[in-house]
């Protein structure tokens, strides 16, 4: 196992290492005296590594920090107040607090129809696809997703754009007195995620939106988003994750996630393990829900790898949709698109009240515009650097397959930081066949797995000669880029940064994808 000695930070063009503090990265961090320490580290990395990656191309729909100092301070204050509550990783099997808050607010979540999404992998991408399709049919949308990649404002979107920071702060301040009132009457205060959920539902009602696209935070039955009545319930592929909270078998996890299926709703179900599918279908029968199953009522008819994505023919509930270009990589993205299309068809009554396809030109145009930041996202060329938020073995397996299919690197260097409590061994085993070398690192959160502990586990799977430790993410990314560039023999080398949404979000900032 190799480790670069010292902690002097990376050397950049024009940097001779003789700055006053001896470490330009540390000097920049020190300048950020009015910022949260973690945010200061991220900003410092952004200001240094941006020189390596060059300016981002195209429009980025993931916001950075607000440019206005007053707005930035107000948003930071709200973030700090929310962070003082129960974290979203703490699951309490009760809807009492969120129901009490919704009651005081006048049940804003009843003011619009909803599509409710659960599953283990693919939820956010599927939600973004659904949102894009609905918007293409001239419906005003609200989307609630988690976690965020870079900015907390990403979690609440109106008309496909993250809520403005000013509006986010205003929504929080409007709700704060009611939140305090509920806090005073409950055994436990409302959690971080419960307050955010209430903010989303209130913002959607205030907009107002024509339809809400709501992604669960964790599970389903007891997730606080479940105070909404989704006329369409979507279940993306179920795998083992959060087993300490949701159960240790696909059946147990499916039982929790099936809780979003409401009376007389439509269940749109991605391909599932047999035991999970049985649980979902049983719950659908109990709720007298209509069922649409991938591979039976809808699915992917054909797919071809294309430049910048893939070309698909999808079978929807009303018929086939040929000639769809999807600007995302991997077979799993094609299946996400099929699920999203079926969900939108179900919302419009296709397959139930009438039998015809949606306007195919509109569907093609919409899916050609879909983006999914942090999911097989290319953020730099020469060498190619890809970000992917895979954080469990199932997600890592599809990412590994997609990398091989879409990019064909002669050599892939991995950069990995994951969270405590994950199936890290399974994650490493999924990536080992496609990664020539691995740089293990950490991110700025307290939940990040210790790099040395992560490295010890990685050595068992990769071998000592293929593992390098760089405790700081900026150093890890530069080390991986250096490895990818070190020999002409490996001109087709690439870098994959992965392991968690937090790692990917910080890497995005470090590589300049913050504007």
Coordinates of N, CA and C in Angstrom, one line a residue, residues 38 108 114 176 442 487 504:
X38 N -16.1 23.2 6.9 CA -16.2 22.3 5.8 C -16.4 23.0 4.5
X108 N -51.1 21.3 3.1 CA -50.7 21.8 1.8 C -50.5 20.7 0.8
X114 N -49.9 13.8 -6.9 CA -48.5 13.5 -6.7 C -48.1 12.2 -7.3
X176 N -41.2 28.5 10.3 CA -40.5 28.3 11.6 C -41.4 28.4 12.8
X442 N -11.1 10.6 2.0 CA -12.3 10.9 2.9 C -13.0 12.1 2.3
X487 N 1.7 7.6 -18.2 CA 2.3 6.8 -19.3 C 1.6 6.9 -20.6
X504 N -19.2 12.8 -4.2 CA -19.4 13.3 -5.6 C -19.7 14.8 -5.6

